[in-house]
Short mmCIF file of C-alpha atoms in Angstrom, two decimals:
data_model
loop_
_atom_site.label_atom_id
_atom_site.label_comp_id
_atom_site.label_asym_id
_atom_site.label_seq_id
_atom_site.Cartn_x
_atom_site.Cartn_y
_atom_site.Cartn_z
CA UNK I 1 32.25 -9.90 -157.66
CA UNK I 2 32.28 -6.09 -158.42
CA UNK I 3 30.46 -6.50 -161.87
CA UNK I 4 27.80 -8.80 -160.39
CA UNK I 5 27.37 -5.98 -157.45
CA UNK I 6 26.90 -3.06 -160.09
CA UNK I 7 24.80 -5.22 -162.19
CA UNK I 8 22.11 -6.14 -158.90
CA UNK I 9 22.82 -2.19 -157.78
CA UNK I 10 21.24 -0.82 -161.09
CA UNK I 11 18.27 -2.74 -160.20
CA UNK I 12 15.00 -0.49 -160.02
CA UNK I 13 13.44 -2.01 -157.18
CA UNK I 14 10.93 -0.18 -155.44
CA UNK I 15 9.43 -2.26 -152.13
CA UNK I 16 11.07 -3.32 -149.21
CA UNK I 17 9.61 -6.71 -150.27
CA UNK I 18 11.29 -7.01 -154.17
CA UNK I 19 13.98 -6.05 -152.00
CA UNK I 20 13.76 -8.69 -149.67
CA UNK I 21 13.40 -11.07 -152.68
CA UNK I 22 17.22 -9.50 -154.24
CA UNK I 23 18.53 -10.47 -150.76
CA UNK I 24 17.45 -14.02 -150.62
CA UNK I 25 18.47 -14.56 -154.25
CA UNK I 26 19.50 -18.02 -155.21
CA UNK I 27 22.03 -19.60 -157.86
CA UNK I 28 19.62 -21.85 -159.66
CA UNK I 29 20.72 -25.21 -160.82
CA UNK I 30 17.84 -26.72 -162.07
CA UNK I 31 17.27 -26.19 -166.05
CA UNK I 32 13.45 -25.80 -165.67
CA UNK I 33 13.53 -23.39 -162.63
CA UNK I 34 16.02 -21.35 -164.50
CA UNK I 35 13.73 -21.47 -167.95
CA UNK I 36 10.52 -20.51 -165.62
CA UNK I 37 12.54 -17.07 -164.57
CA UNK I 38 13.75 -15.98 -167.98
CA UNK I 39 10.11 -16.55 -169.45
CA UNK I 40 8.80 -14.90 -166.48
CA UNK I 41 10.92 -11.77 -167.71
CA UNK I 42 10.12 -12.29 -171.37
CA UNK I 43 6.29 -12.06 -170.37
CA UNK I 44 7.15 -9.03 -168.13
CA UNK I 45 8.85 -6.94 -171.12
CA UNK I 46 5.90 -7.84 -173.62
CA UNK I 47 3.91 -6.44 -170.71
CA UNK I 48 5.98 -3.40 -170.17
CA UNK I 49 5.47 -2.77 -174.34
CA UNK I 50 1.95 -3.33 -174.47
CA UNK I 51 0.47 -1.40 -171.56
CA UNK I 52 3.01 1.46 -170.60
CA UNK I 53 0.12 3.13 -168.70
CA UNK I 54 -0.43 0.58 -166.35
CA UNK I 55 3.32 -0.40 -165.26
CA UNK I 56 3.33 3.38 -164.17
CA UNK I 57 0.44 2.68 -161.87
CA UNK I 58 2.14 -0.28 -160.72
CA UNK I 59 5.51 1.17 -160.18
CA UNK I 60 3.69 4.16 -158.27
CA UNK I 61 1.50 1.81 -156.11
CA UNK I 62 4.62 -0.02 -155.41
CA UNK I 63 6.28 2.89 -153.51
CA UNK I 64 3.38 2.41 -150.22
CA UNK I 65 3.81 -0.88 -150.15
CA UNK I 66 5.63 -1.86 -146.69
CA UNK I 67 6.91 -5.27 -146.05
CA UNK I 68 3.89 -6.79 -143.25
CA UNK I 69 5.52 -10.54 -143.40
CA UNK I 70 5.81 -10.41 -139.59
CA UNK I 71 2.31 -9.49 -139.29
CA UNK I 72 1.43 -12.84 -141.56
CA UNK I 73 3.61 -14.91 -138.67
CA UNK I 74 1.71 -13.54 -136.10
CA UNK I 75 -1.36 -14.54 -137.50
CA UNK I 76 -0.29 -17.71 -138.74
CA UNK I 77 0.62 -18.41 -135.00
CA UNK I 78 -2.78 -17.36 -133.74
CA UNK I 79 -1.47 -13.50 -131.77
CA UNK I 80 -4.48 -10.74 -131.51
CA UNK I 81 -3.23 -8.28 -133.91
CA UNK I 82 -3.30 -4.51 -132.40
CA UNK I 83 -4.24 -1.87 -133.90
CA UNK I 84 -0.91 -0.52 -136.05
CA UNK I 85 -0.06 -4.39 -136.95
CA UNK I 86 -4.12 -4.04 -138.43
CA UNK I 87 -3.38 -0.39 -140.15
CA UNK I 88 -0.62 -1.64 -141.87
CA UNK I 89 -3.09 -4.95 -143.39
CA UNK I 90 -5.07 -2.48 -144.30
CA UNK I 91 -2.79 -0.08 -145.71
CA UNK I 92 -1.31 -3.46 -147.63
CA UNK I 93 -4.35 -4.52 -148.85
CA UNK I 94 -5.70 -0.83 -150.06
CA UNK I 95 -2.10 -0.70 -151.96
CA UNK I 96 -2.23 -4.41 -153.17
CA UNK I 97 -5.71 -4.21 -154.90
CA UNK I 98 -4.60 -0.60 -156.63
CA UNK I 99 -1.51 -2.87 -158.22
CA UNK I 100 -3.53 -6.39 -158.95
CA UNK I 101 -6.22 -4.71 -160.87
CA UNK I 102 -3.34 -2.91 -163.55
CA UNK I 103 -1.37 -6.61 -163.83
CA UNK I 104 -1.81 -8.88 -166.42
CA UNK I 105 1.04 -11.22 -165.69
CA UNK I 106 0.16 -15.59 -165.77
CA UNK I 107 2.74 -16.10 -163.16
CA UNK I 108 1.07 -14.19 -160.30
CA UNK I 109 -1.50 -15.82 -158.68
CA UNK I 110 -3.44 -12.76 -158.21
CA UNK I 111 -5.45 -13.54 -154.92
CA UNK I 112 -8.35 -10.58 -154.21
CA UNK I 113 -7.94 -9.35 -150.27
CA UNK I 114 -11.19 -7.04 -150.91
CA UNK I 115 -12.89 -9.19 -148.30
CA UNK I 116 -9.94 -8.44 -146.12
CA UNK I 117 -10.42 -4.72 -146.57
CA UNK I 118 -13.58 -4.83 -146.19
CA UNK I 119 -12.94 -6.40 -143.00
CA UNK I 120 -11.23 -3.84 -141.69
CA UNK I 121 -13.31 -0.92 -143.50
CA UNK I 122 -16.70 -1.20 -141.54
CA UNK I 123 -17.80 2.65 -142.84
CA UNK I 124 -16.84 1.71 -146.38
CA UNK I 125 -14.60 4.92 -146.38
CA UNK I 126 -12.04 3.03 -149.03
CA UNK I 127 -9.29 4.92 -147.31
CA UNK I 128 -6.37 3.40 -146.22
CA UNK I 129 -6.46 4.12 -142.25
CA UNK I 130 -7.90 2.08 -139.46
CA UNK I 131 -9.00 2.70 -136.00
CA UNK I 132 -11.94 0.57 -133.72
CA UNK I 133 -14.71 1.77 -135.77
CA UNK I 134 -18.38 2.49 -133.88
CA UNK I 135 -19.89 0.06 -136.73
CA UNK I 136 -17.87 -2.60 -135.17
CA UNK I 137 -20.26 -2.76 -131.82
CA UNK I 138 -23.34 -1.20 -130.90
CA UNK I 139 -22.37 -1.40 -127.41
CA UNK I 140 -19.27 0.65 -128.31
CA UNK I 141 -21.09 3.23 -130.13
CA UNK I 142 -23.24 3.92 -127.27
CA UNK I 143 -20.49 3.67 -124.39
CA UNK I 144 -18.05 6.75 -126.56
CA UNK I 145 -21.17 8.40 -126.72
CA UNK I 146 -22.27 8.72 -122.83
CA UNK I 147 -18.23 9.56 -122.26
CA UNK I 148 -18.82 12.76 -123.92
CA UNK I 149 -21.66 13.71 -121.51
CA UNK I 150 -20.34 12.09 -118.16
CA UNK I 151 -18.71 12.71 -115.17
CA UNK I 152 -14.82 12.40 -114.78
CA UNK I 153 -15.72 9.85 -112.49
CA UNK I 154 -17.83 8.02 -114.96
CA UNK I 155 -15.46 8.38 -117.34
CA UNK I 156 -13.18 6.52 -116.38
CA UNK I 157 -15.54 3.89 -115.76
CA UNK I 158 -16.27 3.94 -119.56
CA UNK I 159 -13.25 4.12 -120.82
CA UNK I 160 -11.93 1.16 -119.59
CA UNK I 161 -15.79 -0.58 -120.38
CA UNK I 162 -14.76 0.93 -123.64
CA UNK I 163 -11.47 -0.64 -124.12
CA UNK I 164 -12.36 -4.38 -123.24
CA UNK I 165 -14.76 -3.95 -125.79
CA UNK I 166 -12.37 -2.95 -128.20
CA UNK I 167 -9.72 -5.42 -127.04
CA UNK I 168 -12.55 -8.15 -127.71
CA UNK I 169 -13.31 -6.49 -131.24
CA UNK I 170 -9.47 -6.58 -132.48
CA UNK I 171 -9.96 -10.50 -131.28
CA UNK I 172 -13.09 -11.04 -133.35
CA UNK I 173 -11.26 -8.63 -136.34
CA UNK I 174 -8.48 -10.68 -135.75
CA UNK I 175 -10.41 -14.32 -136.26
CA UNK I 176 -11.99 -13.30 -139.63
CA UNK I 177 -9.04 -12.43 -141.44
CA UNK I 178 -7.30 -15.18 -140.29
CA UNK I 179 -9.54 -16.79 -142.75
CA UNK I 180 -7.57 -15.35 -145.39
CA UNK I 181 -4.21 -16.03 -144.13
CA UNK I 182 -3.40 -17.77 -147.56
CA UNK I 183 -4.58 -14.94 -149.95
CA UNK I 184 -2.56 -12.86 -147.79
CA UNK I 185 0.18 -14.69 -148.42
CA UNK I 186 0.21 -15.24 -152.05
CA UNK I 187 -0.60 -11.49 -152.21
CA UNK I 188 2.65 -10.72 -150.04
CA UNK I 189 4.61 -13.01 -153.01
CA UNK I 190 2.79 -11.63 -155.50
CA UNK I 191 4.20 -7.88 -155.17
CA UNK I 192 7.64 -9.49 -153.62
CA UNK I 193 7.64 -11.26 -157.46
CA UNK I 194 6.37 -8.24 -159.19
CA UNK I 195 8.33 -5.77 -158.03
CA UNK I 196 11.61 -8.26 -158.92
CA UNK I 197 10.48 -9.02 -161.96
CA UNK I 198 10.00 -6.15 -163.09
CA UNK I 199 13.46 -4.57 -162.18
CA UNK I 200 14.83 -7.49 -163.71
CA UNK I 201 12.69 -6.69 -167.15
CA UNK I 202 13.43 -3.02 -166.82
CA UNK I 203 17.54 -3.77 -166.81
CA UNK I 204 17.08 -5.61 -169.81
CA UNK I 205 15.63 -3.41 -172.24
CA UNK I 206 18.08 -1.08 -170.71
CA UNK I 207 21.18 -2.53 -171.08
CA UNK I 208 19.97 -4.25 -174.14
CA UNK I 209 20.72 -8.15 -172.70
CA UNK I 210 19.02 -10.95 -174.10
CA UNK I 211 17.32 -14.46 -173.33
CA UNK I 212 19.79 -17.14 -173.25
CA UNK I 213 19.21 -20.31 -174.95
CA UNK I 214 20.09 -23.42 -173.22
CA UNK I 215 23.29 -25.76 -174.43
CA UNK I 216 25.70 -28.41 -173.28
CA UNK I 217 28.39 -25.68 -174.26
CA UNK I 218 28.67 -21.99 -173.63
CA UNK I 219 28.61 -19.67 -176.78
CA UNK I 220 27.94 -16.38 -176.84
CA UNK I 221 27.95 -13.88 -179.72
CA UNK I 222 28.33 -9.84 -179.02
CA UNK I 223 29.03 -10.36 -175.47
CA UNK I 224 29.85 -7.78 -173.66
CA UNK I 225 30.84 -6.22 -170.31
CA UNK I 226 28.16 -3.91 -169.06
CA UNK I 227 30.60 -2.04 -166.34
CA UNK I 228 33.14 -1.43 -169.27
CA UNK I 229 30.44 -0.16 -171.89
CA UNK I 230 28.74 2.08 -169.70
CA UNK I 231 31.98 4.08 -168.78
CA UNK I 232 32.69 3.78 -172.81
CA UNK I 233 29.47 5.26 -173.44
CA UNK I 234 30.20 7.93 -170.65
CA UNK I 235 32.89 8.62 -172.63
CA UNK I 236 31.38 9.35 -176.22
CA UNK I 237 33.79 5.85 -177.21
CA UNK I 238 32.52 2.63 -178.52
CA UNK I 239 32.92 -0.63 -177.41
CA UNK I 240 33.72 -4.02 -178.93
CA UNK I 241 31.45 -6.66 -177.75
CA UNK I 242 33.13 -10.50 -178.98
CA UNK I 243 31.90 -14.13 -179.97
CA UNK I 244 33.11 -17.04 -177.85
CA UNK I 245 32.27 -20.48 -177.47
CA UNK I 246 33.32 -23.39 -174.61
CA UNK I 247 33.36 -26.88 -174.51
CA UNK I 248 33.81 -29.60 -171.90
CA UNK I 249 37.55 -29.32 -171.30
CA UNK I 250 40.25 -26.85 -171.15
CA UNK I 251 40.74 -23.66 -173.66
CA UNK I 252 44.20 -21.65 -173.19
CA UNK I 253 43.67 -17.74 -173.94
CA UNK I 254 46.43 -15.88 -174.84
CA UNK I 255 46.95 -12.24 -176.11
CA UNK I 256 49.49 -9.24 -175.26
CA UNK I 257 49.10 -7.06 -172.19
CA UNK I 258 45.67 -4.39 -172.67
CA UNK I 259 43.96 -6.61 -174.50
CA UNK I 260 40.69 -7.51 -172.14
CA UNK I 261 41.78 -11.09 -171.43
CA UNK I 262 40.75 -10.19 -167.31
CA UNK I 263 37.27 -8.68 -168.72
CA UNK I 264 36.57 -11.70 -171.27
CA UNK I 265 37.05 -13.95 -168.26
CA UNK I 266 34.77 -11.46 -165.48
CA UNK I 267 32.22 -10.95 -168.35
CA UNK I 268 31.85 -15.06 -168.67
CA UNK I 269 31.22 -15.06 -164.98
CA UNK I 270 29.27 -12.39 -164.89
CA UNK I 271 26.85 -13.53 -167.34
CA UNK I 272 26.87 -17.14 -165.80
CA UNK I 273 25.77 -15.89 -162.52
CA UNK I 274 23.37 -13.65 -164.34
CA UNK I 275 21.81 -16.63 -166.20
CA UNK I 276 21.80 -18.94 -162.76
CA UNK I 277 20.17 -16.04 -160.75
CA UNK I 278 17.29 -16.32 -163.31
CA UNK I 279 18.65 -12.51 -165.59
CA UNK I 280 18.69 -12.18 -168.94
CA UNK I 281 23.02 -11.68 -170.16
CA UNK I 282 24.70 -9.29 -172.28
CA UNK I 283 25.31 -10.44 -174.87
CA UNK I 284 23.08 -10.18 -178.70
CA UNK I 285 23.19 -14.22 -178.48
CA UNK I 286 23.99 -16.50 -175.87
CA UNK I 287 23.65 -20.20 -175.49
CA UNK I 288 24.36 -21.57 -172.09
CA UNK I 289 24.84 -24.50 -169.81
CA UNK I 290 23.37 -24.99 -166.52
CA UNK I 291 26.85 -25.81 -164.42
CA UNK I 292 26.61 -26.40 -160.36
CA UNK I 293 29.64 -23.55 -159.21
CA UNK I 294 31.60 -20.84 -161.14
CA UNK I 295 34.97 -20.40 -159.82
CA UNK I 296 36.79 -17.47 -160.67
CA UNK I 297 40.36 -16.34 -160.08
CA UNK I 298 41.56 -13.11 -160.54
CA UNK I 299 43.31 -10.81 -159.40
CA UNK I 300 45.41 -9.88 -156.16
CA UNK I 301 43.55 -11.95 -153.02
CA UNK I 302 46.24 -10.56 -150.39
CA UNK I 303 44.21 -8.44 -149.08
CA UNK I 304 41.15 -10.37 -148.72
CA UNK I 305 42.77 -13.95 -147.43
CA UNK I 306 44.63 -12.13 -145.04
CA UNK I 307 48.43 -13.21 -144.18
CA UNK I 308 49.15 -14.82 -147.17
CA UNK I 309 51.38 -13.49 -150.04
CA UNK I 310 49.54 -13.11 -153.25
CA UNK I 311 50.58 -16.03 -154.57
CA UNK I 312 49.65 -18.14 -150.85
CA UNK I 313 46.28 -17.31 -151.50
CA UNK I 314 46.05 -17.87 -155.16
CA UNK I 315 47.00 -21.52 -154.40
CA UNK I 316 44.52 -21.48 -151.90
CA UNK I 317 41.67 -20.94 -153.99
CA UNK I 318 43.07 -23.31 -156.48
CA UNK I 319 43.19 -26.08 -154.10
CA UNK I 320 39.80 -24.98 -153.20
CA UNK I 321 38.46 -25.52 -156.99
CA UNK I 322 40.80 -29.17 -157.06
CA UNK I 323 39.05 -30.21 -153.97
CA UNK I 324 35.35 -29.37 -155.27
CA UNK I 325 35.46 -31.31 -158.60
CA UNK I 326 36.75 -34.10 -156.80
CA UNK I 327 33.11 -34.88 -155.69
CA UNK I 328 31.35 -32.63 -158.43
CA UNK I 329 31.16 -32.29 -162.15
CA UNK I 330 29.63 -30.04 -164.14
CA UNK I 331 31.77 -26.57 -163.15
CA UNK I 332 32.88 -23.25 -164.91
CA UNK I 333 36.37 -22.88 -164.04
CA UNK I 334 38.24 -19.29 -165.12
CA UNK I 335 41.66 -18.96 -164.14
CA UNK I 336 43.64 -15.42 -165.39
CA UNK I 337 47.52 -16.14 -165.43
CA UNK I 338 47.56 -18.35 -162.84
CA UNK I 339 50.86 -18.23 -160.71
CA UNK I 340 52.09 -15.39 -162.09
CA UNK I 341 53.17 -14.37 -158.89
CA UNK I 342 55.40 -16.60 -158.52
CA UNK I 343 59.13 -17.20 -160.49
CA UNK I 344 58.54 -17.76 -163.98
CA UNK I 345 59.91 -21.57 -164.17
CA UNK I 346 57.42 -23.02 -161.75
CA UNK I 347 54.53 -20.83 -162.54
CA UNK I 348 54.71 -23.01 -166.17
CA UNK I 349 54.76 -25.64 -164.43
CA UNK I 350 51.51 -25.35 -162.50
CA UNK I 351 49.88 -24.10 -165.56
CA UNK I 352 50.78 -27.17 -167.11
CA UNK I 353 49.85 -29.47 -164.18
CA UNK I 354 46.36 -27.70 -163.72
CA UNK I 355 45.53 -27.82 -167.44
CA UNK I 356 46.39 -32.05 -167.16
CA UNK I 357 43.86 -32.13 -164.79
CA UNK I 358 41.21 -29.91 -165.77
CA UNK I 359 41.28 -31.44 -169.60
CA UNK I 360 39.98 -34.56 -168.81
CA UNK I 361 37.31 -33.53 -166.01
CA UNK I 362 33.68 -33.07 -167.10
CA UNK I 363 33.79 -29.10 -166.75
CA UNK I 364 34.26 -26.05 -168.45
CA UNK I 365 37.46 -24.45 -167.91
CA UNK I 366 39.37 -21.37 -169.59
CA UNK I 367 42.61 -20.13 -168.78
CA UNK I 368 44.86 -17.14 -169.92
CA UNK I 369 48.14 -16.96 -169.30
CA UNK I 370 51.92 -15.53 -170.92
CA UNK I 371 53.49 -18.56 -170.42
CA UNK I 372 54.76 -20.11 -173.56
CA UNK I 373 54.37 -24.04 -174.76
CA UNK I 374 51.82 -25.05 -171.70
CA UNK I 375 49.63 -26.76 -173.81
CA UNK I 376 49.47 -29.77 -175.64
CA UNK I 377 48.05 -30.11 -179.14
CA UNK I 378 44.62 -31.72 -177.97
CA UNK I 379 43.90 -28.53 -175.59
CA UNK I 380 41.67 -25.46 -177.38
CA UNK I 381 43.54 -22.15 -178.31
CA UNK I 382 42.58 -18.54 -178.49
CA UNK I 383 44.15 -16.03 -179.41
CA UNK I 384 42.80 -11.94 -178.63
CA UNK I 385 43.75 -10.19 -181.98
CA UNK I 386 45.82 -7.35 -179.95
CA UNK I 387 46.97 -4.33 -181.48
CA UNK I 388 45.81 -2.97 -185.19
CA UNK I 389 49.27 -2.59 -187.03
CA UNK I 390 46.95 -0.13 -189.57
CA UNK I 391 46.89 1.88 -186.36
CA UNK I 392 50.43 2.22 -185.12
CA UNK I 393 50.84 5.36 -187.36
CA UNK I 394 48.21 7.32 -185.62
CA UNK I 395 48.55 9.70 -183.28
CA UNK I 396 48.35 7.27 -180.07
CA UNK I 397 48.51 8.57 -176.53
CA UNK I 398 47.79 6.88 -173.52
CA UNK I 399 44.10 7.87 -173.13
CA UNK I 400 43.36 6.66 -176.73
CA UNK I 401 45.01 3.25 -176.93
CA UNK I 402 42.08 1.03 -176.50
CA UNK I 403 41.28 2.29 -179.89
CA UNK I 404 43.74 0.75 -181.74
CA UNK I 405 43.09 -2.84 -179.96
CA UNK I 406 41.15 -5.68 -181.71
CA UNK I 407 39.29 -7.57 -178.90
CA UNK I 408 38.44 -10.41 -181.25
CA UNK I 409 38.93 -13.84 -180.95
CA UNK I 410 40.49 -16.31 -183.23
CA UNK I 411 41.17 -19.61 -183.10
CA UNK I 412 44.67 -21.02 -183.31
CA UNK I 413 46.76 -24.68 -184.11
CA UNK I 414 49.86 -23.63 -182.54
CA UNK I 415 50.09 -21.85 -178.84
CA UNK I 416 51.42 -18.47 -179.75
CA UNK I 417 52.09 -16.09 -177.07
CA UNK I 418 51.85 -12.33 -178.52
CA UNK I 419 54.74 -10.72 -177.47
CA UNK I 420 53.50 -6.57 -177.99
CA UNK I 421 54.69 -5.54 -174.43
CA UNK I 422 57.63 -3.63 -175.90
CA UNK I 423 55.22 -2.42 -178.45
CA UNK I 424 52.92 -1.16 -176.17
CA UNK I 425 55.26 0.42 -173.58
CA UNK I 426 56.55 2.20 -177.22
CA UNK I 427 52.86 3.35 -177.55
CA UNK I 428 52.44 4.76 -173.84
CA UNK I 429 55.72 6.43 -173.76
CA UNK I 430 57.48 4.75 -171.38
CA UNK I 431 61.28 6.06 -171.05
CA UNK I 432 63.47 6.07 -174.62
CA UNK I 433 66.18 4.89 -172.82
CA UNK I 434 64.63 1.99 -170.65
CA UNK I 435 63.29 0.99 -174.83
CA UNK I 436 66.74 1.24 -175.99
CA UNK I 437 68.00 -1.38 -173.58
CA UNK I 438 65.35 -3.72 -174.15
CA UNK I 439 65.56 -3.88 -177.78
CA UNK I 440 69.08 -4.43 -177.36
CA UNK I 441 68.72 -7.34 -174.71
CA UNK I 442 66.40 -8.59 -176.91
CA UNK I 443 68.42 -8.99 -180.32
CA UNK I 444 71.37 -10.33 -178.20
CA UNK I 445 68.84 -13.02 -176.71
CA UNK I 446 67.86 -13.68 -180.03
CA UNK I 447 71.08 -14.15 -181.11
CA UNK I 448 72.59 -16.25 -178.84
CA UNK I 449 69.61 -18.82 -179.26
#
């Protein structure tokens, strides 16, 4: 999903481990797990407020911190570490304590690997290098010292004196941090979690989303579509955020051509993925419900289901979504003018059909479509408040008219079906003539009804 992507891509993350943690992200389910991540953020931005100072140290700490999880599996399975794989502990651990001693955060466990430096800092330089120190072994100290005065010969006798003594060292170096393989570990999620969390607090304040509430029904109020109001903003023009809310069942969405029905349904998703991935949403106020899937259709899928026609593959994610809630409830189900693709007479028809089934099922579903009389009285109706008529009489061009569009939503009785195309292909300038003919095919439709 391209808004999902951009959303993840403006993430700030810094180490190849709060990397590794975006990568192996999961869509969360369970109501508590979700409600640990948000507060996790909430406690992160309060953080971020409080004690600017020290999230700079952090963030700058992050930047040497290399990813050593292999180096945990080797220990774990009992390997002599060499000397780079010990380097790179110490390196961690040098980096690690620089970042745990600026954090204040509950959810960290916060695990000191001092001893583990200290391991691995014999001299007590505090630098972040390693090599077989002379401290390690008295025997060592004097064997590097007689190479310097000895023969070639003798030399070479040392030298490899010299390096089973080291080899026997990294074993003993080895042994005593493995005592610390689980503060090593926790340390290694610590910045993983850090670094994530932040990013995750960071986007928030900058894109101004909020902590959602939790719900049996989605409602949302000022939601917008971060892709759309960034380029907006780009732009020096404003954007209209809306207020929706979803129940168990089916709501029909209607409104003319330009009018965002395609973003309202990608910025639902979005925000649902958002919220299930543990993020805070954009929107000023949302209220949300846990669900087990979103399913999304939209747009042309030739070219990703290769083969089939548009419309082939269309039906082939619908069956996909029929199939699923056969054995599962609980799903967010957004379908944008479903089988419009296909010829007008049986595209109505499988609207209809798929709103009979999706009405009764234990999900949240909402549909837009052009097609007239679909829906029964019992099935939820939006309408997208479409073009200002106070507006027609400026001076509209093509670039400009979004700004005479009302994104809101109202609620309607009756299914009404805007019909502004011809208004709109007035507005953009499309051929007098082509206009002409319309407007005459129109009033002779009329009349002959």
């Amino acid at each position: 999903m391209f808004e999902l992507n951009y959303i993840l891509q403006k993430l700030a993350i810094i180490s190849p481990l709060g990397q590794k943690k975006l990568n192996n992200l999961d869509f969360i389910t369970d109501k508590e797990m979700i409600s640990k991540e948000l507060n996790k953020i909430e406690e992160t931005i309060t953080f971020i407020n409080s004690f600017p100072d020290n999230v700079e140290k952090i963030k700058l700490n992050l930047m040497y911190i290399k990813d050593i999880t292999n180096i945990l599996e080797r220990l774990k399975n009992g390997y002599i570490l060499d000397d780079i794989e010990l380097f790179e502990l110490k390196y961690f651990a040098y980096y690690y304590e620089k970042i745990r001693k600026h954090v204040e955060l509950s959810f960290l466990d916060k695990p000191s690997l001092e001893k583990v430096f200290q391991i691995l800092d014999p001299d007590n330089e505090k630098l972040p290098t390693f090599y077989i120190y002379d401290s390690y072994s008295n025997e060592l100290r004097e064997i590097r010292k007689k190479r310097k005065k000895s023969s070639e010969e003798e030399k070479e006798l040392l030298y490899q004196k010299e390096l089973e003594i080291e080899e026997k060292l990294r074993e003993e170096i080895t042994n005593k941090i493995s005592n610390h393989i689980e503060k090593i570990e926790k340390a290694i999620n610590d910045v993983s979690e850090l670094d994530f969390v932040l990013a995750k607090s960071f986007l928030a304040l900058q894109k101004g989303f909020v902590k959602p509430e939790f719900s049996d029904n989605i409602e949302y109020e000022s939601l917008f579509n971060p892709v759309i109001k960034d380029k907006l903003i780009e732009e020096n023009k404003d954007f209209q955020p809306i207020d929706i809310k979803l129940f168990n069942g089916v709501t029909l969405l209607t409104g003319a051509n330009m009018t965002g029905k395609t973003v309202i349904l990608k910025t639902i998703a979005l925000s649902q993925y958002l919220f299930q991935y543990g993020f805070y949403v954009p929107a000023k106020k949302a209220k949300i419900k846990p669900i087990s899937k979103v399913f999304l259709i939209s747009g042309d899928y030739q070219s990703t289901l290769n083969g089939l026609s548009s419309y082939a593959a269309e039906m082939v994610k619908l069956n996909e979504i029929l199939e699923y809630i056969k054995e599962k409830n609980n799903v967010l189900i957004l379908l944008d003018e479903l089988a419009r693709n296909t010829n007008p007479h049986e595209g109505k028809l499988i609207v209809k059909a798929v709103i009979e089934i999706l009405k009764n099922h234990n999900s949240i579903s909402l549909i837009t479509t052009h097609f007239n009389n679909v829906a029964d009285e019992n099935i939820r109706k939006l309408r997208i408040k479409g073009i200002r008529k106070d507006k027609l009489k400026d001076n509209i061009i093509p670039e400009n008219i979004n700004d005479i569009i009302d994104y809101s939503l109202i609620e309607e009785k009756e299914e009404i079906v805007p019909e502004e195309a011809l208004t709109i292909a007035k507005l953009l300038k499309v051929d007098n003539n082509l206009i002409q003919i319309i407007e005459r095919l129109k009033k002779e439709e009329n009349s002959n009804e």
